[in-house]
Coordinates of C-alpha atoms in Angstrom, one line a residue:
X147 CA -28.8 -10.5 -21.3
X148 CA -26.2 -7.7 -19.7
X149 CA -23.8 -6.4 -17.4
X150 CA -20.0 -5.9 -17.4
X151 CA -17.4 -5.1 -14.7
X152 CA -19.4 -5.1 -11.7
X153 CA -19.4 -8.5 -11.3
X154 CA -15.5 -8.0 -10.2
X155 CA -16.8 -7.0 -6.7
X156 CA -17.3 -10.5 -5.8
X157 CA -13.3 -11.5 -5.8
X158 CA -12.8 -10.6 -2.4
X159 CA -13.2 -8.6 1.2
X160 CA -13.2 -5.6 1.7
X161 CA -10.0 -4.0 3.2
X162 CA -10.2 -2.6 6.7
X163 CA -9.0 1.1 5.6
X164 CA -9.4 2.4 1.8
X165 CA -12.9 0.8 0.9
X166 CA -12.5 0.0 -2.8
X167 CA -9.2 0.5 -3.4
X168 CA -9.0 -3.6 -3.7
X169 CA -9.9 -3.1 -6.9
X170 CA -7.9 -3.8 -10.1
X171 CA -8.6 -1.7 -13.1
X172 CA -7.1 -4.9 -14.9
X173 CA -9.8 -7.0 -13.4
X174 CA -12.7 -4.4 -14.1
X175 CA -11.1 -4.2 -18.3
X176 CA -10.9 -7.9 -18.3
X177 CA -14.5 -8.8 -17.5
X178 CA -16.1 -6.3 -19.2
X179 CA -14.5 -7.5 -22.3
X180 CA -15.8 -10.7 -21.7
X181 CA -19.5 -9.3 -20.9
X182 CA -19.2 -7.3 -24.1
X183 CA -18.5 -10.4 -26.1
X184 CA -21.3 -11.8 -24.5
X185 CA -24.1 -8.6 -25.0
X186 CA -22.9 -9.0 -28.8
X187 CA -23.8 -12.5 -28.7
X188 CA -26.8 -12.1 -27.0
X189 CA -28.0 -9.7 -29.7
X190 CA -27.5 -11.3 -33.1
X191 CA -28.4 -14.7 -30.9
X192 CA -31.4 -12.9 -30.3
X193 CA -32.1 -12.1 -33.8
X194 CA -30.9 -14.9 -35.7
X195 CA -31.9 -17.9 -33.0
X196 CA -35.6 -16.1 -31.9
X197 CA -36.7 -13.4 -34.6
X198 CA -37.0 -11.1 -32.1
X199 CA -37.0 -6.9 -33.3
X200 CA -34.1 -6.0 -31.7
X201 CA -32.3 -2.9 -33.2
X202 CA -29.1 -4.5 -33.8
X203 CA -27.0 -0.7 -34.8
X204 CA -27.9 1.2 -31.7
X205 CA -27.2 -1.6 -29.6
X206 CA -24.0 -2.3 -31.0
X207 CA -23.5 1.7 -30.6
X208 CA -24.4 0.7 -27.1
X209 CA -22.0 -2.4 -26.8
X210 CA -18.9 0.2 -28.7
X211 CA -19.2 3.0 -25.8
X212 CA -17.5 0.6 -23.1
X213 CA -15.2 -0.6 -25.3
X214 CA -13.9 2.5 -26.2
X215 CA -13.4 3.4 -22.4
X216 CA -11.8 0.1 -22.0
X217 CA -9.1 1.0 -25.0
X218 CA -8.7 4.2 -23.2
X219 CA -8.0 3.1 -19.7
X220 CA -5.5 0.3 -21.3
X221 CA -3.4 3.2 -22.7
X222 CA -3.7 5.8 -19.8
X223 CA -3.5 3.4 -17.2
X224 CA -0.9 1.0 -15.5
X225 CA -2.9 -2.5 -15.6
X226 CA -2.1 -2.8 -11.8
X227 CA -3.7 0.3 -11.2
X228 CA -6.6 -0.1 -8.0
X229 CA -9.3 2.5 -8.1
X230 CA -10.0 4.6 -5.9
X231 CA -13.5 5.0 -4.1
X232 CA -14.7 8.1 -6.5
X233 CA -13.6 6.1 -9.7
X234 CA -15.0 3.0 -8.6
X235 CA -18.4 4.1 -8.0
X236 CA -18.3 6.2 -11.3
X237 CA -17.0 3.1 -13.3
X238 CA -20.0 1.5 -11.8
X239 CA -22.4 4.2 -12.6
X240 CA -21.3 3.6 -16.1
X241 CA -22.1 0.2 -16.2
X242 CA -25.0 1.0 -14.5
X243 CA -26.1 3.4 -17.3
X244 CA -24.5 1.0 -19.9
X245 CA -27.1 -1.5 -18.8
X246 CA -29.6 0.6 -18.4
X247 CA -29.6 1.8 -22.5
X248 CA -29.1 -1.9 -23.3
X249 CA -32.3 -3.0 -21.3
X250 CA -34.3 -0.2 -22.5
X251 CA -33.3 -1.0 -26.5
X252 CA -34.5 -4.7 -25.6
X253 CA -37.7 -5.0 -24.0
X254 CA -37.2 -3.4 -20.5
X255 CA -38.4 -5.0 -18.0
X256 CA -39.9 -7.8 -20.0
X257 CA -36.2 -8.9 -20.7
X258 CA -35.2 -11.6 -18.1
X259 CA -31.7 -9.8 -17.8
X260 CA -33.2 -6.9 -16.0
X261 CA -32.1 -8.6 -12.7
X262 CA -28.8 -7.7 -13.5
X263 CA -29.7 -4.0 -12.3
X264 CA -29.0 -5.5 -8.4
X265 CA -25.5 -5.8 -9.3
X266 CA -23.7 -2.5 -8.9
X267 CA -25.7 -1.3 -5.7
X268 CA -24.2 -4.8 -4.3
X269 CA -20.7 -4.2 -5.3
X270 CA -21.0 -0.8 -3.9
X271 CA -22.4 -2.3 -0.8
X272 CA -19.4 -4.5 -0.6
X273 CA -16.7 -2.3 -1.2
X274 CA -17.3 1.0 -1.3
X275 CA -18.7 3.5 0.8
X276 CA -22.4 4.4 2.5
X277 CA -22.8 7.9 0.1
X278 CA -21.5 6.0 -3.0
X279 CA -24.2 2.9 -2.0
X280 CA -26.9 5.3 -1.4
X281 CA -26.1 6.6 -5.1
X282 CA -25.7 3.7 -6.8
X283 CA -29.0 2.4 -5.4
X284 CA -30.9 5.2 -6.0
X285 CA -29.5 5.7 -9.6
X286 CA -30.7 1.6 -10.0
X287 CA -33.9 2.0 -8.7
X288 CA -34.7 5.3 -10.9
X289 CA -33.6 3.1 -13.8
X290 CA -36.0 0.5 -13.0
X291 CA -38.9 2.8 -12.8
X292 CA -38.2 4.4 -15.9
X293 CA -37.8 1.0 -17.6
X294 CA -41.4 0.0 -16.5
X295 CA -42.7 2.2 -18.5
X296 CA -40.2 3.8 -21.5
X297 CA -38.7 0.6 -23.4
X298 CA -38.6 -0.6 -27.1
X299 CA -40.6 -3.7 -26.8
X300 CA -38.8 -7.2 -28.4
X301 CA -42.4 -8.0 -30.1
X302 CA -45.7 -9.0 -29.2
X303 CA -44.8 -12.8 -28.5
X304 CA -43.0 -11.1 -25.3
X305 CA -45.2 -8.9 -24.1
X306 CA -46.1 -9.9 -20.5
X307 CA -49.2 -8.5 -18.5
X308 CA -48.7 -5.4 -17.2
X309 CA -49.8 -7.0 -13.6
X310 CA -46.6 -8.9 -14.2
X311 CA -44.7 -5.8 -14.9
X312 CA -45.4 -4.3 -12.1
X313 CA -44.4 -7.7 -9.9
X314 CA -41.2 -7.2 -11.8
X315 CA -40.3 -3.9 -10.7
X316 CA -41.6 -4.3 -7.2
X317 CA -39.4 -7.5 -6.9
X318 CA -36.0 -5.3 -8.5
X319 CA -36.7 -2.4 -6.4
X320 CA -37.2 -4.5 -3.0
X321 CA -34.2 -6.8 -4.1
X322 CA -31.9 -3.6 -4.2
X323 CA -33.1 -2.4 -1.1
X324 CA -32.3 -5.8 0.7
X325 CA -29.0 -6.8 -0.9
X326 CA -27.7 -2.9 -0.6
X327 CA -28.3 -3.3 3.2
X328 CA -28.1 -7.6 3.8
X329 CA -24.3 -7.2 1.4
X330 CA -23.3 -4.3 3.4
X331 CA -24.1 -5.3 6.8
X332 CA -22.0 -8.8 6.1
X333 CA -19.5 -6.3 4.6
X334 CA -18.6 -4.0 7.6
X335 CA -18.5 -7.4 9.9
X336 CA -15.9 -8.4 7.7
X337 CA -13.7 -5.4 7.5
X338 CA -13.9 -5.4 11.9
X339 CA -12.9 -8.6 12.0
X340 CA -10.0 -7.9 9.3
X341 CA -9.4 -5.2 11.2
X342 CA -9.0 -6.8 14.3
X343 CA -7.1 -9.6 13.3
X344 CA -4.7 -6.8 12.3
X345 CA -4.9 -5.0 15.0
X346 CA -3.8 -8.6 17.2
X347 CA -0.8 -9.7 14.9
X348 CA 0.4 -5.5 15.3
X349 CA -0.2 -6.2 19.2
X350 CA 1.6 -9.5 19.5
X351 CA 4.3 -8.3 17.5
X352 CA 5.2 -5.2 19.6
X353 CA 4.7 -7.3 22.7
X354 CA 7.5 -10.0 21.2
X355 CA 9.5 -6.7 20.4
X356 CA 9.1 -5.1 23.9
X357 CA 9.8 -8.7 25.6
X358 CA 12.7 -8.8 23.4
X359 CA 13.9 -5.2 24.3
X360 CA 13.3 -6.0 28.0
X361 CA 15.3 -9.2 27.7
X362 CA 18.2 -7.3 26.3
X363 CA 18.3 -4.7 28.9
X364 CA 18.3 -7.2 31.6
X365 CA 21.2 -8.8 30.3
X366 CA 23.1 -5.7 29.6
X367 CA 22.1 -4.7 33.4
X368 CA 23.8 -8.1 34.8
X369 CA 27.0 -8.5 32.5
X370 CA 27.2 -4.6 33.2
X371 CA 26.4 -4.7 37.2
X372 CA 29.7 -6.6 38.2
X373 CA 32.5 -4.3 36.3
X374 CA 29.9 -1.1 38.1
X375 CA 30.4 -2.3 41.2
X376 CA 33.9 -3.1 41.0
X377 CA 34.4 1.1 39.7
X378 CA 32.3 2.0 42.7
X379 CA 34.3 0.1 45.1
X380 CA 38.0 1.4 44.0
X381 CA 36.7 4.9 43.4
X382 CA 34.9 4.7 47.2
X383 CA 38.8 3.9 48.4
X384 CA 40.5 5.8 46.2
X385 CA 38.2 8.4 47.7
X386 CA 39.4 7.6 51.3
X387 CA 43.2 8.0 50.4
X388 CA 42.7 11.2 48.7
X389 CA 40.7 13.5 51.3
X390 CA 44.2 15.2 51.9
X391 CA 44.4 15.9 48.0
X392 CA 40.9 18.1 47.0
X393 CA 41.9 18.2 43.1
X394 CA 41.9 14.2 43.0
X395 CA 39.0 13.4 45.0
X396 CA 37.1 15.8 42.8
X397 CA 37.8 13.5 40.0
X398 CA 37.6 10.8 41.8
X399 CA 34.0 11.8 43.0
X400 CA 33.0 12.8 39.2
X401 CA 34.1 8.7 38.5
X402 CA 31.4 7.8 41.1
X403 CA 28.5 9.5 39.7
X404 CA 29.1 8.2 36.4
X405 CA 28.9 4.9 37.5
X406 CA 25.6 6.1 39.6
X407 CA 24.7 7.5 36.4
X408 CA 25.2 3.9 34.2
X409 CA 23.1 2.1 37.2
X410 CA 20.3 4.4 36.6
X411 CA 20.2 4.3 32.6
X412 CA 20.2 0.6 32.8
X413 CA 17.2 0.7 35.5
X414 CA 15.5 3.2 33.2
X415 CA 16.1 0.9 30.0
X416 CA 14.6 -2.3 31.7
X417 CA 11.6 -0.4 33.3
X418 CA 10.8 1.1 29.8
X419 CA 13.1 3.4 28.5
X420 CA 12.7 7.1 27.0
X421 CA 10.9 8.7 24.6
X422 CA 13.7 10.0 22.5
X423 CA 13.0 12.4 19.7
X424 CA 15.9 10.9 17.7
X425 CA 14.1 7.3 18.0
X426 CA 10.9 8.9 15.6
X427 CA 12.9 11.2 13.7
X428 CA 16.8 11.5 12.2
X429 CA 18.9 13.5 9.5
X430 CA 17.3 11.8 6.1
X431 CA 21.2 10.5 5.1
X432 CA 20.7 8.5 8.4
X433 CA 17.7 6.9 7.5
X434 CA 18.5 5.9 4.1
X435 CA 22.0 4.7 5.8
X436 CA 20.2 2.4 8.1
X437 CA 17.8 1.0 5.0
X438 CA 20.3 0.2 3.0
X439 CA 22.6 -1.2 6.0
X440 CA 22.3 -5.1 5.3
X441 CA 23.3 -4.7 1.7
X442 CA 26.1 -2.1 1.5
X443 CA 28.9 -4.9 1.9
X444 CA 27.3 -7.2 -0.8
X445 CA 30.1 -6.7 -3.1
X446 CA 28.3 -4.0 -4.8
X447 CA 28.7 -0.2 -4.7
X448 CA 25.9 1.9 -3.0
X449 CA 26.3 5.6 -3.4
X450 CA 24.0 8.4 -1.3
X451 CA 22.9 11.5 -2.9
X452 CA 20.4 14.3 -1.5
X453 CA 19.6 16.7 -3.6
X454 CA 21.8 16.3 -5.9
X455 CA 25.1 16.3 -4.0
X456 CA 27.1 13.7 -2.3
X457 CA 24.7 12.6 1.0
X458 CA 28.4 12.7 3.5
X459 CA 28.4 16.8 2.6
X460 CA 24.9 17.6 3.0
X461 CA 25.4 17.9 6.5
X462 CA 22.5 20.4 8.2
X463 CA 21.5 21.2 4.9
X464 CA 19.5 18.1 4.7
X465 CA 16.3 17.7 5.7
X466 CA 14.6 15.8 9.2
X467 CA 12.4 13.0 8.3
X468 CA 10.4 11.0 10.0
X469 CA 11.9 7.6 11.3
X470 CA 9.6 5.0 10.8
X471 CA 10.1 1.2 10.3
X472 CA 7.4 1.2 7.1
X473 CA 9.8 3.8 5.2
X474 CA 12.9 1.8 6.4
X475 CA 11.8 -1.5 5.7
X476 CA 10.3 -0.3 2.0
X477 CA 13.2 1.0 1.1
X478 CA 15.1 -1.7 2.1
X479 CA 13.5 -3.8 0.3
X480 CA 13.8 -1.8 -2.7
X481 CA 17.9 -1.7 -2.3
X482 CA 17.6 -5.3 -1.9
X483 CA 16.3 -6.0 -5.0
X484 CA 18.8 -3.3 -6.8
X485 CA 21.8 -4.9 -5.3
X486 CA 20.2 -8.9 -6.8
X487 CA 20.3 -7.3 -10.0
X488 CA 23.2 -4.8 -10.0
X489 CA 26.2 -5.0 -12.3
X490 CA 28.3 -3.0 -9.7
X491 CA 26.5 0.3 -8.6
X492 CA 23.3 1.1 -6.6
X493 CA 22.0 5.1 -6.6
X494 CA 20.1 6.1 -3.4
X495 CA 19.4 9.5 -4.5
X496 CA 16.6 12.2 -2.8
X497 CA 15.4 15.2 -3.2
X498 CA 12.5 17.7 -1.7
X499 CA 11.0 20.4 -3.1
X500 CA 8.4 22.9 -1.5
X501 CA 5.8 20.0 -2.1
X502 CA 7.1 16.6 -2.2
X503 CA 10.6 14.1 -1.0
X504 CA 11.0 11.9 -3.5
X505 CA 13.5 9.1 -2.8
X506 CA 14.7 6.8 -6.1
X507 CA 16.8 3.5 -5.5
X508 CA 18.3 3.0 -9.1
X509 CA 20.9 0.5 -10.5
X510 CA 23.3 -0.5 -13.7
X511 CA 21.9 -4.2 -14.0
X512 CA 19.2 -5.2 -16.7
X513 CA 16.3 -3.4 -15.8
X514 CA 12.6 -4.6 -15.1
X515 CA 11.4 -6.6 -18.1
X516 CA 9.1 -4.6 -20.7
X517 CA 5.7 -7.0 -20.4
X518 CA 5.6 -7.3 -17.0
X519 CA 6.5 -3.4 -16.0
X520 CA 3.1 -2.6 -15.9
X521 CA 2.6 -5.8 -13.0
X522 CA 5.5 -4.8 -10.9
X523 CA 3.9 -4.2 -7.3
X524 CA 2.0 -7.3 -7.8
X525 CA 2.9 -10.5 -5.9
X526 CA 4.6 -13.4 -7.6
X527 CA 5.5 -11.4 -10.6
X528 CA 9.2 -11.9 -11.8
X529 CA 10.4 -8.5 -12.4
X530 CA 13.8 -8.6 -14.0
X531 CA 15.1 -10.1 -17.4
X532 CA 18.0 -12.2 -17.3
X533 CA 21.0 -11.1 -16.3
X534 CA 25.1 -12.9 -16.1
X535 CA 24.5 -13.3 -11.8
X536 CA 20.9 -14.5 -12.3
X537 CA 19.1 -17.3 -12.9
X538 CA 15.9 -18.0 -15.1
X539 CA 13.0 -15.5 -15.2
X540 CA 15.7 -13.1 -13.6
X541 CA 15.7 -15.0 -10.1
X542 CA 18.9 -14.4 -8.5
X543 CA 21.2 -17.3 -8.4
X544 CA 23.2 -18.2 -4.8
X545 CA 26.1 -15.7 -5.1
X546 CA 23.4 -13.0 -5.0
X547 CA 20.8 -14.4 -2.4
X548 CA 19.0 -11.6 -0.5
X549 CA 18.7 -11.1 3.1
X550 CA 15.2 -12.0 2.4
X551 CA 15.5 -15.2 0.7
X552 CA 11.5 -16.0 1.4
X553 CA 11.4 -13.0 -1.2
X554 CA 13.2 -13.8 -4.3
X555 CA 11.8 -14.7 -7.5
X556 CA 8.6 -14.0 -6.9
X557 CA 7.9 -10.6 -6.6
X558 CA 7.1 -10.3 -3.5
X559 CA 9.3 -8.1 -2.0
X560 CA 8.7 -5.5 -4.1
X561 CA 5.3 -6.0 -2.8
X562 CA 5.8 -5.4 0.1
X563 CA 7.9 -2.3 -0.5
X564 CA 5.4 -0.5 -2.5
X565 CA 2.4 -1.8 0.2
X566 CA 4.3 -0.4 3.5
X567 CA 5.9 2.7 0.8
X568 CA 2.1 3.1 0.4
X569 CA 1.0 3.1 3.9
X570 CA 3.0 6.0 4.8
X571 CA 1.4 8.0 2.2
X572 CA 3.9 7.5 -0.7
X573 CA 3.1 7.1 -4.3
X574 CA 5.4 4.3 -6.0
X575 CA 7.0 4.4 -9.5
X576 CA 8.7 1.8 -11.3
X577 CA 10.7 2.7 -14.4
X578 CA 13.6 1.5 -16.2
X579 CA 16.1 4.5 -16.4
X580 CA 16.0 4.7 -20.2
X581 CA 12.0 6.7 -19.3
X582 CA 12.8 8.1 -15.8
X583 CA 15.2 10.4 -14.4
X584 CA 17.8 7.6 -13.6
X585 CA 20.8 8.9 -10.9
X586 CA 23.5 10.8 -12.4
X587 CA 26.1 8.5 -14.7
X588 CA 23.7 5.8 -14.5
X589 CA 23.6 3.0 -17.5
X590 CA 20.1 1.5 -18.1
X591 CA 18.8 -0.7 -15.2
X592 CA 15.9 -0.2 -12.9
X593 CA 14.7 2.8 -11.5
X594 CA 12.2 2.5 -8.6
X595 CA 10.8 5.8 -7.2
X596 CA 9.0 6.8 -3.4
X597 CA 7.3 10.1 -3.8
X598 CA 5.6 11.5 -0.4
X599 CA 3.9 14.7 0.5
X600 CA 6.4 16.8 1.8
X601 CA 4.2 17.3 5.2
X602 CA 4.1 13.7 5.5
X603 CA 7.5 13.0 5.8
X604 CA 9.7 15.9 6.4
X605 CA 9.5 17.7 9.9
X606 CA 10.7 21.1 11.2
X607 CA 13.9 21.4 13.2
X608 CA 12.1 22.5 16.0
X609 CA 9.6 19.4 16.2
X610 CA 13.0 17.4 17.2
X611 CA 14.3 19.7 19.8
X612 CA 13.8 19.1 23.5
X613 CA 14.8 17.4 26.5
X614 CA 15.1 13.7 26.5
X615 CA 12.1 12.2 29.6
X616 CA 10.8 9.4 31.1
X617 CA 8.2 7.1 28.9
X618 CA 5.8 5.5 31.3
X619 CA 4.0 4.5 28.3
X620 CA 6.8 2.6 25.9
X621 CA 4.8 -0.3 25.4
X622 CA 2.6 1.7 22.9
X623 CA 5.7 3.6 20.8
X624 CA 6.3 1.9 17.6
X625 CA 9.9 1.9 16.6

């Protein structure tokens, strides 16, 4: 006769990483309305249809505690928002005890909805973790043992044996023992192979960028080799002509080993190349510089700030980040989609504090639309209201086209943002600036924040000293 949310499990895999973090609270509040509307069904069916006792104001009472969490997590919480794997299992410990009042108002185990019990120990299976599966099963089965025995029956005319009973409960108990371990077994296989499909596409696409790297430097090495060999030659005679004249051939000499010194680089480059510090980590105005590289001559303004201050004058006062292509490519992304929607200025403001960077790509153009704000981060949501440069739904019209065309209109590159933003440990905001702390002299428009840890991304001056050396090993660095 009931359950709620847990039936959401069955949507999809699990991911390789974050076990139950796939999913939704909007999902979760969606069906559980719906298996609300059907438990009050179900009751004054039951009553109305059957004559059966059924004690319609404490199951109601029953029915109104769910709903009141669902109105709760509606206001509090971003519909986007994916649980994580302590809320998960306690939002399926509640519909676990939820059931478990419900069943024990209506019969027990003599009501042919008991089997519903199996579904939150094989969601948790699914999706979450070993100790949250072990506790979700075990919370199940001591539900079904207390339901064998402590229930309100529905009448006499549905009162089994209690031989039958007991085939009941051995049936429930057994069935969460097997679908716990059968749905977690077929779980785990699917994550390694998720997993290793991942782990192939990341392989391939280093190899393409290694071959591509290695192509480069071997045609830099043979446009390069002829003018090298041509300095060699003239600096080998010039060297013969000037033995008689010590403070020539000195220079002359110096000439020579620089061109030694270009042969050598460009051997080093096509044999793998270094392992230079600067390559993982550089001055934070550089790496928002190079994010927001394609777009800067788009006809738009983009203006730099750290901490508050014009990002050219921060000089060493600004802080060494860590240079990867997930922070790059996020934000990106996110100036991408600020310079579509523009009027004529972009802010790419940061700041740190003793606990967090936070990095905010903000603009003057419309702003993200009020009923989808809580969806942004979502693919194939349309994000921006409509705007003089822009066409319907806010899709950007041709004078505007991204660099990533494959991207526009549909959300997904803000996706993609906020899912690489994510993966380097960041927590994403979007806002529009009239309910965030927009960039100084900024008018409306979006505002669309990256908040990391300040461990995660910031590193200390003297992580990024040292001598450059050999990398035997470049094939595995990931620029």
């Amino acid at each position: 006769m009931f359950q709620s949310s847990t039936f959401a499990a069955a949507l999809g895999p699990p991911g390789p990483e974050a076990r139950g973090h796939w999913v939704r609270l909007r999902t979760l509040i969606t069906l559980r309305w719906l298996a609300l509307a059907g438990q009050t069904a179900a009751v004054f069916a039951a009553v109305a249809l059957f004559d059966l006792d059924v004690p319609v104001a404490a199951c109601l009472l029953a029915i109104a505690a769910p709903a009141g969490v669902n109105f709760a997590a509606t206001r509090l919480k971003p519909a986007n928002t994916r649980l994580n794997e302590r809320h998960a299992m306690l939002w399926l410990l509640f519909d676990l005890a939820q059931l478990f009042v419900m069943l024990g108002l209506t019969g027990g185990l003599t009501n042919p909805f008991a089997v519903l019990l199996l579904a939150p120990v094989t969601i948790a299976a699914s999706v979450l973790t070993l100790r949250s599966t072990l506790i979700l099963a075990s919370a199940a089965m001591a539900a079904t043992s207390v339901l064998l025995v402590a229930y309100r029956p529905l009448g006499d005319a549905v009162r089994p044996p209690d031989l039958y009973l007991l085939g009941v409960w051995a049936a429930i108990t057994v069935g969460i023992v097997f679908m716990a371990i059968y749905t977690r077994r077929i779980g785990l296989e699917t994550a390694r192979m998720s997993e290793a499909l991942a782990e192939a596409r990341l392989a391939l696409s280093r190899e393409q960028r290694l071959t591509a790297i290695g192509a480069l430097a071997a045609a830099a090495a043979h446009e390069l080799g002829t003018p090298l060999a041509t300095i060699k030659l003239i600096s080998g005679e010039l060297a013969r002509d000037l033995k008689d004249r010590p403070e020539l051939a000195e220079d002359v000499a110096l000439l020579r080993s620089q061109a030694d010194r270009c042969r050598d680089i460009l051997q080093d480059l096509s044999q793998g190349g270094r392992a230079d510090a600067v390559v993982r980590h550089a001055p934070l105005d550089a790496v928002l510089r190079e994010a927001a590289g394609p777009h800067v001559a788009r006809g738009k303004t983009v203006a730099f700030r750290i901490n508050g201050e014009d990002a050219a004058l921060a000089g060493e006062n600004q802080p060494m980040v860590i240079r990867r292509p997930e922070v790059i490519h996020g934000l990106r992304n996110l100036v991408q989609n600020a310079v579509d929607f523009a009027a004529t200025t972009i802010w790419i403001e940061a700041r740190e504090s003793d606990a967090a960077l936070r990095v905010s790509v903000s603009d003057d153009g419309p702003g993200f639309k009020p009923d989808v704000l809580e969806m942004i981060g979502d693919p194939y949501v349309t994000t921006r209201g409509r705007g003089r440069r822009h066409g319907r739904d806010g899709e950007a019209g041709p004078s505007a086209a991204p660099a990533d065309g494959a991207y526009q209109g549909m959300g997904l590159g803000l996706f993609i943002a906020k899912t690489l933003l994510e993966r380097t440990g960041a927590r994403v905001v979007f806002a529009n600036a009239a309910g965030a702390a927009a960039a100084p002299g900024a008018r409306g428009g979006a505002v669309v924040a990256a908040i990391w840890p300040r461990d995660a991304m910031i590193v200390s001056q003297e992580t990024t000293r040292g001598p450059l050396g050999r990398n035997p090993r470049f094939e595995e660095e990931v620029f």
